[in-house]
mmCIF file of C-alpha atoms and ligand atoms in Angstrom:
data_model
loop_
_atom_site.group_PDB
_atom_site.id
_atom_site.type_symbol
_atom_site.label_atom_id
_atom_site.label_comp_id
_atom_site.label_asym_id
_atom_site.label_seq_id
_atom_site.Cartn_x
_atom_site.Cartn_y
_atom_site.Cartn_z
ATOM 1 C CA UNK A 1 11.763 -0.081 -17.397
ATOM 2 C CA UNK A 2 9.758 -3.153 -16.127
ATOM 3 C CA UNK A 3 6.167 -3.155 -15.924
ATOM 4 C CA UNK A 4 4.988 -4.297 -12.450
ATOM 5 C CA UNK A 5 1.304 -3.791 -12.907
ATOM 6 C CA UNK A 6 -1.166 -3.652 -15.576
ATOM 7 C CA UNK A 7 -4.828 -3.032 -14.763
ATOM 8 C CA UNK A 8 -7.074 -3.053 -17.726
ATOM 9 C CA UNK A 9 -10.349 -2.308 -17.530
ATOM 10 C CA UNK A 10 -10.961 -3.000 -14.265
ATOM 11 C CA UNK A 11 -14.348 -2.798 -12.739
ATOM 12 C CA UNK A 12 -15.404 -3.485 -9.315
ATOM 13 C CA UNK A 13 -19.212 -3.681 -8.045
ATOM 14 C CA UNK A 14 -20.733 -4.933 -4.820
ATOM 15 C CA UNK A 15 -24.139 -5.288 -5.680
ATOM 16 C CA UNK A 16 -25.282 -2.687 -7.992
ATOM 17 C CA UNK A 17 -22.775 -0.095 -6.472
ATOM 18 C CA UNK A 18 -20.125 0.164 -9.036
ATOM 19 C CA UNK A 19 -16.969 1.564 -6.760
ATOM 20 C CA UNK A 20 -14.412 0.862 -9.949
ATOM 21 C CA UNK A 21 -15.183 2.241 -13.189
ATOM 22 C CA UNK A 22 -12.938 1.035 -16.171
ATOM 23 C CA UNK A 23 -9.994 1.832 -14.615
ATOM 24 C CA UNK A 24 -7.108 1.474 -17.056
ATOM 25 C CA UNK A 25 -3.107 2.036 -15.588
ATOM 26 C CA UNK A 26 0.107 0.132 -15.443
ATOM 27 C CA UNK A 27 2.927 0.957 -12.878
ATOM 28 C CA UNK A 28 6.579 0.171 -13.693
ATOM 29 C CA UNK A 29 9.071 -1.263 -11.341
ATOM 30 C CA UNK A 30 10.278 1.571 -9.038
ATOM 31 C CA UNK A 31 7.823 4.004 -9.866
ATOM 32 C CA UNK A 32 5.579 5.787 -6.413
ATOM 33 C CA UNK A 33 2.411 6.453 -7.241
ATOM 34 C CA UNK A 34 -0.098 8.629 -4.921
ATOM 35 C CA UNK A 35 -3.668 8.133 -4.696
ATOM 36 C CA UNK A 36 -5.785 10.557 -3.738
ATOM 37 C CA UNK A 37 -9.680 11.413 -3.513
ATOM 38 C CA UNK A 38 -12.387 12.123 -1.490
ATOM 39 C CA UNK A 39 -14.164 9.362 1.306
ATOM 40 C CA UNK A 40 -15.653 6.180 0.009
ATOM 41 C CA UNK A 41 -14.276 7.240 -3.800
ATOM 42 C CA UNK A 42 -12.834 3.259 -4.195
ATOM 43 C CA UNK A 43 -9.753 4.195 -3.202
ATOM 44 C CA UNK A 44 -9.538 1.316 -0.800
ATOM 45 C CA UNK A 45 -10.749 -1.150 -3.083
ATOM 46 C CA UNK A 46 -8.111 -0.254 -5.532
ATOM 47 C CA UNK A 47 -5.437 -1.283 -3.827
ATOM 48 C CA UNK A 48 -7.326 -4.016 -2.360
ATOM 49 C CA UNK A 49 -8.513 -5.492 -5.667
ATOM 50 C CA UNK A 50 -4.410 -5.787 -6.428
ATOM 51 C CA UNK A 51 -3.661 -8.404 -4.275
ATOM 52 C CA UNK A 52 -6.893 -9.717 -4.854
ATOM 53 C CA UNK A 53 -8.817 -9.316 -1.015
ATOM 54 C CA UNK A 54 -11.428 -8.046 -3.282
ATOM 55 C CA UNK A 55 -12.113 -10.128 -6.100
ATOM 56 C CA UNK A 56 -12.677 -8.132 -9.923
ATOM 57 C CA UNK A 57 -15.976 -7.824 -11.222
ATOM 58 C CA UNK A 58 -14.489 -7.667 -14.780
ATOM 59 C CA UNK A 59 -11.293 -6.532 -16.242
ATOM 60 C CA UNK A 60 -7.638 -7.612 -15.833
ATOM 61 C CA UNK A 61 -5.289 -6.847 -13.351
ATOM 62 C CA UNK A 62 -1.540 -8.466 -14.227
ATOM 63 C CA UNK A 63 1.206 -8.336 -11.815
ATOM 64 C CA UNK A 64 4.657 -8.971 -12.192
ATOM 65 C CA UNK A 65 3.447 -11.566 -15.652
ATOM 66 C CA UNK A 66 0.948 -12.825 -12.947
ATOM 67 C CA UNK A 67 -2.710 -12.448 -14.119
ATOM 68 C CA UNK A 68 -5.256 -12.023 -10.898
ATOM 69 C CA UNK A 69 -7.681 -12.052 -12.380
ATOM 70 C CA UNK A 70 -7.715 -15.738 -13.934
ATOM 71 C CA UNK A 71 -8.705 -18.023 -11.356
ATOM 72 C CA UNK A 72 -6.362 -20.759 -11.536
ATOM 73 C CA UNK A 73 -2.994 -18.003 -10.355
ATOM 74 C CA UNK A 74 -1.979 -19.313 -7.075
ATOM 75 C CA UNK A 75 -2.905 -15.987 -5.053
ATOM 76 C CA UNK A 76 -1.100 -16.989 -2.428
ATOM 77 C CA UNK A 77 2.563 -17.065 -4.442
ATOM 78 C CA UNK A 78 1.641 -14.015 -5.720
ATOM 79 C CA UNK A 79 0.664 -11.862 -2.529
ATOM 80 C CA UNK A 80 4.629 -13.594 -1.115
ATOM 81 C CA UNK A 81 5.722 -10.366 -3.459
ATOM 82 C CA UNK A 82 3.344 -7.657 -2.661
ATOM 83 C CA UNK A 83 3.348 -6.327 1.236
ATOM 84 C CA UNK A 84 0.464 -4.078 2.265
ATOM 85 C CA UNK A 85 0.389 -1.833 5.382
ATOM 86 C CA UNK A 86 -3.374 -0.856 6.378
ATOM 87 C CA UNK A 87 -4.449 2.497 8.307
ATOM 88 C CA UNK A 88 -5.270 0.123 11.634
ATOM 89 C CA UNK A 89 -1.739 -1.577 11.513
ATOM 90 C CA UNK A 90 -3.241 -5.020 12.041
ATOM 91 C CA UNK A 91 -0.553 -6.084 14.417
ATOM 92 C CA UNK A 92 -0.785 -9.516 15.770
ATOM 93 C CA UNK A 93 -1.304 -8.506 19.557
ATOM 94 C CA UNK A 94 -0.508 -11.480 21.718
ATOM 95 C CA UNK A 95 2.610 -11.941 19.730
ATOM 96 C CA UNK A 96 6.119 -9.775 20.391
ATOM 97 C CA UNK A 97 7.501 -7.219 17.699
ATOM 98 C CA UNK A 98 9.941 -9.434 16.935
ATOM 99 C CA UNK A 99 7.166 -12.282 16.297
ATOM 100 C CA UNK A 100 5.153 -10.492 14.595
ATOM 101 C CA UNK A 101 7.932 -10.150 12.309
ATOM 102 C CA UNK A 102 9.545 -13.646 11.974
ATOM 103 C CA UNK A 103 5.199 -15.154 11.852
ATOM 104 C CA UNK A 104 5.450 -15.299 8.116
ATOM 105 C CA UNK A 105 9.115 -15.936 6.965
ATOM 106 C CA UNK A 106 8.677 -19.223 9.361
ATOM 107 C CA UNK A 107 5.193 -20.522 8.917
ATOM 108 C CA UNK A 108 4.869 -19.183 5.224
ATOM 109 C CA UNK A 109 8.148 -19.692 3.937
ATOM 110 C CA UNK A 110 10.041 -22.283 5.903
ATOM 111 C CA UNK A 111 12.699 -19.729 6.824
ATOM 112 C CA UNK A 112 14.916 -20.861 9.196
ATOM 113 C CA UNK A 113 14.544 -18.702 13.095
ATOM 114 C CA UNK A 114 17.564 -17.942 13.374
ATOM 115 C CA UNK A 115 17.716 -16.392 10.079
ATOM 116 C CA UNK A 116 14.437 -14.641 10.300
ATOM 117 C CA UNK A 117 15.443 -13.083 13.450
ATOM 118 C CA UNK A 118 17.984 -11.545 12.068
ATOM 119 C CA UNK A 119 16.618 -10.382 9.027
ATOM 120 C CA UNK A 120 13.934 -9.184 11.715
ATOM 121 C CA UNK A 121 16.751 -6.884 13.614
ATOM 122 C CA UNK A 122 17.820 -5.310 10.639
ATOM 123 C CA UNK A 123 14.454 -4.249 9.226
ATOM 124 C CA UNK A 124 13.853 -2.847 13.066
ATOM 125 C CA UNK A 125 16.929 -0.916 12.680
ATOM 126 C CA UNK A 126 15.991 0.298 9.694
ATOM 127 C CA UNK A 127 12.700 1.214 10.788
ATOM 128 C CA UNK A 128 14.128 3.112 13.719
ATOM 129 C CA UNK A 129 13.005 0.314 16.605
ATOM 130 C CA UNK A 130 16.072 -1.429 17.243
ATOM 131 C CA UNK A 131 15.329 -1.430 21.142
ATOM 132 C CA UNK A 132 10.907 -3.174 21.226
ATOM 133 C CA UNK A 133 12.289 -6.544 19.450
ATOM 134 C CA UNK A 134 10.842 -7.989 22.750
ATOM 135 C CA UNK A 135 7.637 -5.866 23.684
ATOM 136 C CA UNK A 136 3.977 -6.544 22.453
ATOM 137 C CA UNK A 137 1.772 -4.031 20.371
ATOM 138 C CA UNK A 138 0.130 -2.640 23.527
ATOM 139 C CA UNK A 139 2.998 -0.684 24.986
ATOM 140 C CA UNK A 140 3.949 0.907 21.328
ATOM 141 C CA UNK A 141 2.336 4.091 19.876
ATOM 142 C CA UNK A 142 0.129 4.142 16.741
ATOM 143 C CA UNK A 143 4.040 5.713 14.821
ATOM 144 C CA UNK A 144 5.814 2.746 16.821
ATOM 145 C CA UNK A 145 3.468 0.673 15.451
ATOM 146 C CA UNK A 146 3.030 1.288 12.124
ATOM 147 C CA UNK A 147 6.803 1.500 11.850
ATOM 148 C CA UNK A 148 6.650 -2.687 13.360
ATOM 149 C CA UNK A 149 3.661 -3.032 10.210
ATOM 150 C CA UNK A 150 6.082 -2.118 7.559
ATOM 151 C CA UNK A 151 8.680 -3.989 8.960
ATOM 152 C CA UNK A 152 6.471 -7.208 8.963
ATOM 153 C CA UNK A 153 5.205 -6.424 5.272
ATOM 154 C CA UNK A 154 9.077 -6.050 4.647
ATOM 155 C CA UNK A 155 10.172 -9.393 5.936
ATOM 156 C CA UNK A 156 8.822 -11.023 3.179
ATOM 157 C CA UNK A 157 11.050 -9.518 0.731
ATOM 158 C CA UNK A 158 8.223 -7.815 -1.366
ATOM 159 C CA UNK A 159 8.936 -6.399 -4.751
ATOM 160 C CA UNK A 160 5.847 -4.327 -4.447
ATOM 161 C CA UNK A 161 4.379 -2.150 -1.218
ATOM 162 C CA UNK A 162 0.425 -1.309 -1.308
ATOM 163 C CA UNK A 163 -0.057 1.334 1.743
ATOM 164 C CA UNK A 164 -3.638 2.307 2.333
ATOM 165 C CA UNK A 165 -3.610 5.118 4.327
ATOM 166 C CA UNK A 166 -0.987 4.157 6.763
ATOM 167 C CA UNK A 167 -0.935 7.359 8.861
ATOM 168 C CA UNK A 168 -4.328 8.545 8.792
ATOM 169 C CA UNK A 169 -4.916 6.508 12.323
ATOM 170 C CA UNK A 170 -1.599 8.540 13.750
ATOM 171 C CA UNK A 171 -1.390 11.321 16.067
ATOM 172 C CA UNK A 172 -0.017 14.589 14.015
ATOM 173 C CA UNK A 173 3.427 13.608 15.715
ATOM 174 C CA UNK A 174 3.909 10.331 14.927
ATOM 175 C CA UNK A 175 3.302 10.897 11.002
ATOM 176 C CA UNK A 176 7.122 12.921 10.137
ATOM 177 C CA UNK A 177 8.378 9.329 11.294
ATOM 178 C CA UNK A 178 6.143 6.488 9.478
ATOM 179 C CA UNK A 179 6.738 9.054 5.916
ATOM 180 C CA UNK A 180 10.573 9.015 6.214
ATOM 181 C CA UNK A 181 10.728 5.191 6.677
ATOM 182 C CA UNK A 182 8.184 5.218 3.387
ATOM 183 C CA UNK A 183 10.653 7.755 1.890
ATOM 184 C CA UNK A 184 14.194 5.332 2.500
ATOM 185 C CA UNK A 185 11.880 2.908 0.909
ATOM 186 C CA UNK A 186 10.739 4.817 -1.762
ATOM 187 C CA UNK A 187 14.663 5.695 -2.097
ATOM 188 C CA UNK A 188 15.326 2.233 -2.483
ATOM 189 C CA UNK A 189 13.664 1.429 -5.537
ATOM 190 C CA UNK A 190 10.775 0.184 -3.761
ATOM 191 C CA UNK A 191 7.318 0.296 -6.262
ATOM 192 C CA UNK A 192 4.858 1.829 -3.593
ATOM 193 C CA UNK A 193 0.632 2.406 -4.103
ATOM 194 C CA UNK A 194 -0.174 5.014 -1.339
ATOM 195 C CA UNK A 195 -3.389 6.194 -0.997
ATOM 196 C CA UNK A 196 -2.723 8.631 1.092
ATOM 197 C CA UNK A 197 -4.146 12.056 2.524
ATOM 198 C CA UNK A 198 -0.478 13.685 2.817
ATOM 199 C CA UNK A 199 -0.341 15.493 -0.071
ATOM 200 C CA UNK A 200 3.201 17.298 1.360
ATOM 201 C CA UNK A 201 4.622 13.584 0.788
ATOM 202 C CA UNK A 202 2.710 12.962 -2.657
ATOM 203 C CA UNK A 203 4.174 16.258 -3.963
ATOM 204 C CA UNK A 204 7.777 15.014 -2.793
ATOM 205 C CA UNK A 205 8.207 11.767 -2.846
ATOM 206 C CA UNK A 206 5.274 10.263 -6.087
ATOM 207 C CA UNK A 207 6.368 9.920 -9.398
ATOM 208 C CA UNK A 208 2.944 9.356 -9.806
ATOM 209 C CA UNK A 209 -0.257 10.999 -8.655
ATOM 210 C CA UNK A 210 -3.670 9.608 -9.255
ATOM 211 C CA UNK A 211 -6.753 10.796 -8.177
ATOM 212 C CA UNK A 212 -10.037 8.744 -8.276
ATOM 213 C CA UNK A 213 -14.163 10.265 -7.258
ATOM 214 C CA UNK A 214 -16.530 8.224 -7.325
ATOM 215 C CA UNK A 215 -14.609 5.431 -8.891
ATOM 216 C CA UNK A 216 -13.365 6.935 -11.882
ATOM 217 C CA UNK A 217 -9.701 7.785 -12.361
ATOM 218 C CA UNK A 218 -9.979 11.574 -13.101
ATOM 219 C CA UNK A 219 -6.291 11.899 -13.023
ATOM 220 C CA UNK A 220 -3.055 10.147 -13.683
ATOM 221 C CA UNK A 221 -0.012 12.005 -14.071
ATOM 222 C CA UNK A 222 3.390 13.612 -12.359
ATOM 223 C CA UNK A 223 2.728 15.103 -8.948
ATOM 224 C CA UNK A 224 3.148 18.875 -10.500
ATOM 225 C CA UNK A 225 0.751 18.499 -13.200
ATOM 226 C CA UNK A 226 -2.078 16.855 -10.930
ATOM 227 C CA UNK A 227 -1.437 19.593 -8.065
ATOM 228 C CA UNK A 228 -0.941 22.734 -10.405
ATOM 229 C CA UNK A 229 -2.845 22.239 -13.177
ATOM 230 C CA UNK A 230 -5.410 19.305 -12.715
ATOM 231 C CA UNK A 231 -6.966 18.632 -15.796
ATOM 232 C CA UNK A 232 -10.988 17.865 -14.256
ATOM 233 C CA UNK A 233 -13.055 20.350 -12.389
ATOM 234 C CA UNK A 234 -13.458 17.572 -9.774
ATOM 235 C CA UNK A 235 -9.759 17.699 -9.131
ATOM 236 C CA UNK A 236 -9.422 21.284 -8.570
ATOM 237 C CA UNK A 237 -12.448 21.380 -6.361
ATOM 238 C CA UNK A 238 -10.766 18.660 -3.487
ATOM 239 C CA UNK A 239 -7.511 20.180 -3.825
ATOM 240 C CA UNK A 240 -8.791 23.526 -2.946
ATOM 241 C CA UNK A 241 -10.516 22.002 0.286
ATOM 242 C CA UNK A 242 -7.161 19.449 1.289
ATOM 243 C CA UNK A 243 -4.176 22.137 0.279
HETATM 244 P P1 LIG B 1 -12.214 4.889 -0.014
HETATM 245 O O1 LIG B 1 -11.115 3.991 0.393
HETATM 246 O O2 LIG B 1 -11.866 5.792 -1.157
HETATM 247 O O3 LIG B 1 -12.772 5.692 1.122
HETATM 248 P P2 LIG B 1 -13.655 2.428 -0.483
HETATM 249 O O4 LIG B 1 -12.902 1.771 -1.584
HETATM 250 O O5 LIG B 1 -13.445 1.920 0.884
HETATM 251 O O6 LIG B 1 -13.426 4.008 -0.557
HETATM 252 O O7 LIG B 1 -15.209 2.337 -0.770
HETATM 253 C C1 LIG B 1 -15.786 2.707 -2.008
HETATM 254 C C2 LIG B 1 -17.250 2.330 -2.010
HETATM 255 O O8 LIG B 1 -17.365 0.908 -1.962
HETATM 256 C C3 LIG B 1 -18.041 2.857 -0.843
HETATM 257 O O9 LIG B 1 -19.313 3.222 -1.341
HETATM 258 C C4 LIG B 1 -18.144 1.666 0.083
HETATM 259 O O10 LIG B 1 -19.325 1.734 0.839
HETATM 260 C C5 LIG B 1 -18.195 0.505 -0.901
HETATM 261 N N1 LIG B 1 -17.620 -0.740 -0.323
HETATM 262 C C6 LIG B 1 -16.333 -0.942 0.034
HETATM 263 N N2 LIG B 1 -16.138 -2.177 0.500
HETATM 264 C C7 LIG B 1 -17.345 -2.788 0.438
HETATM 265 C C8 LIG B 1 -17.822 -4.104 0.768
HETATM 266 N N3 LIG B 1 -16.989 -5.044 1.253
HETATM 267 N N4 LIG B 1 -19.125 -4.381 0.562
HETATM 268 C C9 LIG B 1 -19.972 -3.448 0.056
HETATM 269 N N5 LIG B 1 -19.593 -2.197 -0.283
HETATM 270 C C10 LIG B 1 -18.303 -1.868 -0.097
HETATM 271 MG MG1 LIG B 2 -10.188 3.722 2.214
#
């Protein structure tokens, strides 16, 4: 198995709040990891600090043989590999589905349109939205959506998916949807971060649980040990209030 990413050490303040404390964990290519924990824990930051929209106080974070963490990695060739798919969607609004999906294979990449667009179609099929190429963010739902967000993050061919929190926004409907596209991707080989509150989908689908509080890694193991036998007091006590 292939390591994707290393994080040594890693420690993240802002100010004199320290929201990452020495946290130490590699992922390997394929693998699903879950992370969960309570509000404001560093969750967030986490995933954030691995594609580098937060910069690391200290510590080493390598991805893919790329080190973040030493300042002269081009960020931006690095981030081409790693899509991320945020609770708010983030949809370009003025732009169409189908533009929103095509904006980065053509400005970042060069791709050619008609090439993009038809990469585009395919990743709306397989997202289930075959039929809003041509509408604009305002007349989808928050599932609808979402569902457009992944696509987007997808069009870049990413070897890596960072999710944080993509269906905590979503109307209890609209959730079944956004987790089986995350499942076929999961299926796929894809190596997924999801912090996530669905702990139905971290039981099924992680190889990986990890739960953070107050930005310590308590746990780090296979969904079945973390759920049914958590090893830190802290762990039992949120499961008991989210299960
Ligand atoms: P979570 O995602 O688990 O809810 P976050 O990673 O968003 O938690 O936040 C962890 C802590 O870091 C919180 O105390 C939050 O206030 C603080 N924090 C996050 N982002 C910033 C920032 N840009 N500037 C200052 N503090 C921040
Ligand atoms: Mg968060």
């Amino acid at each position: 198995m292939k390591e994707k990413i290393s994080v040594e050490h890693l420690v993240k303040r802002f100010d004199d709040n320290t929201v990452l404390n020495d946290i130490t964990t590699t992922i390997q290519e394929g693998e699903v990891v879950c992370v969960i924990g309570p509000s404001g824990s560093g969750k967030s930051t986490f995933l954030r600090c691995l594609n580098r929209l937060e910069e690391a106080t200290s510590g080493q974070i390598v991805i893919d043989g790329d080190h973040l963490t030493d300042k002269n990695t081009d960020i931006n060739q690095t981030r081409q590999h790693i899509g991320m798919v945020f609770q708010h969607f983030n949809l370009f609004p003025h732009l169409s589905v189908l533009e929103n999906i095509t904006l980065a294979p053509l400005d970042v990449r060069g791709e050619n349109k008609q090439e993009a667009e038809k990469r585009a179609e395919e990743l709306l099929e397989t997202v289930g939205l075959s039929d809003k190429k041509n509408v604009y963010p305002e007349s989808l739902s928050g599932g609808q959506k979402q569902r457009v967000a992944i696509a987007r993050a997808l069009a870049m061919s990413p070897d890596i998916m960072l999710f944080d929190e993509p269906t905590s926004a979503l109307d209890p409907e609209m959730v079944g949807d956004v987790l089986n596209v995350m499942k076929k991707l999961a299926d796929q080989g894809m190596t997924m971060v999801i912090v996530t509150h669905e702990m139905g989908f971290a039981k099924e689908v992680a190889n990986r649980v990890m739960f953070i509080d107050d930005g310590y890694f308590l746990e780090d193991g296979k969904p079945d040990e973390v759920f049914n036998n958590p090893k830190n007091e802290r762990t039992k006590g949120f499961l008991e209030k989210v299960l």
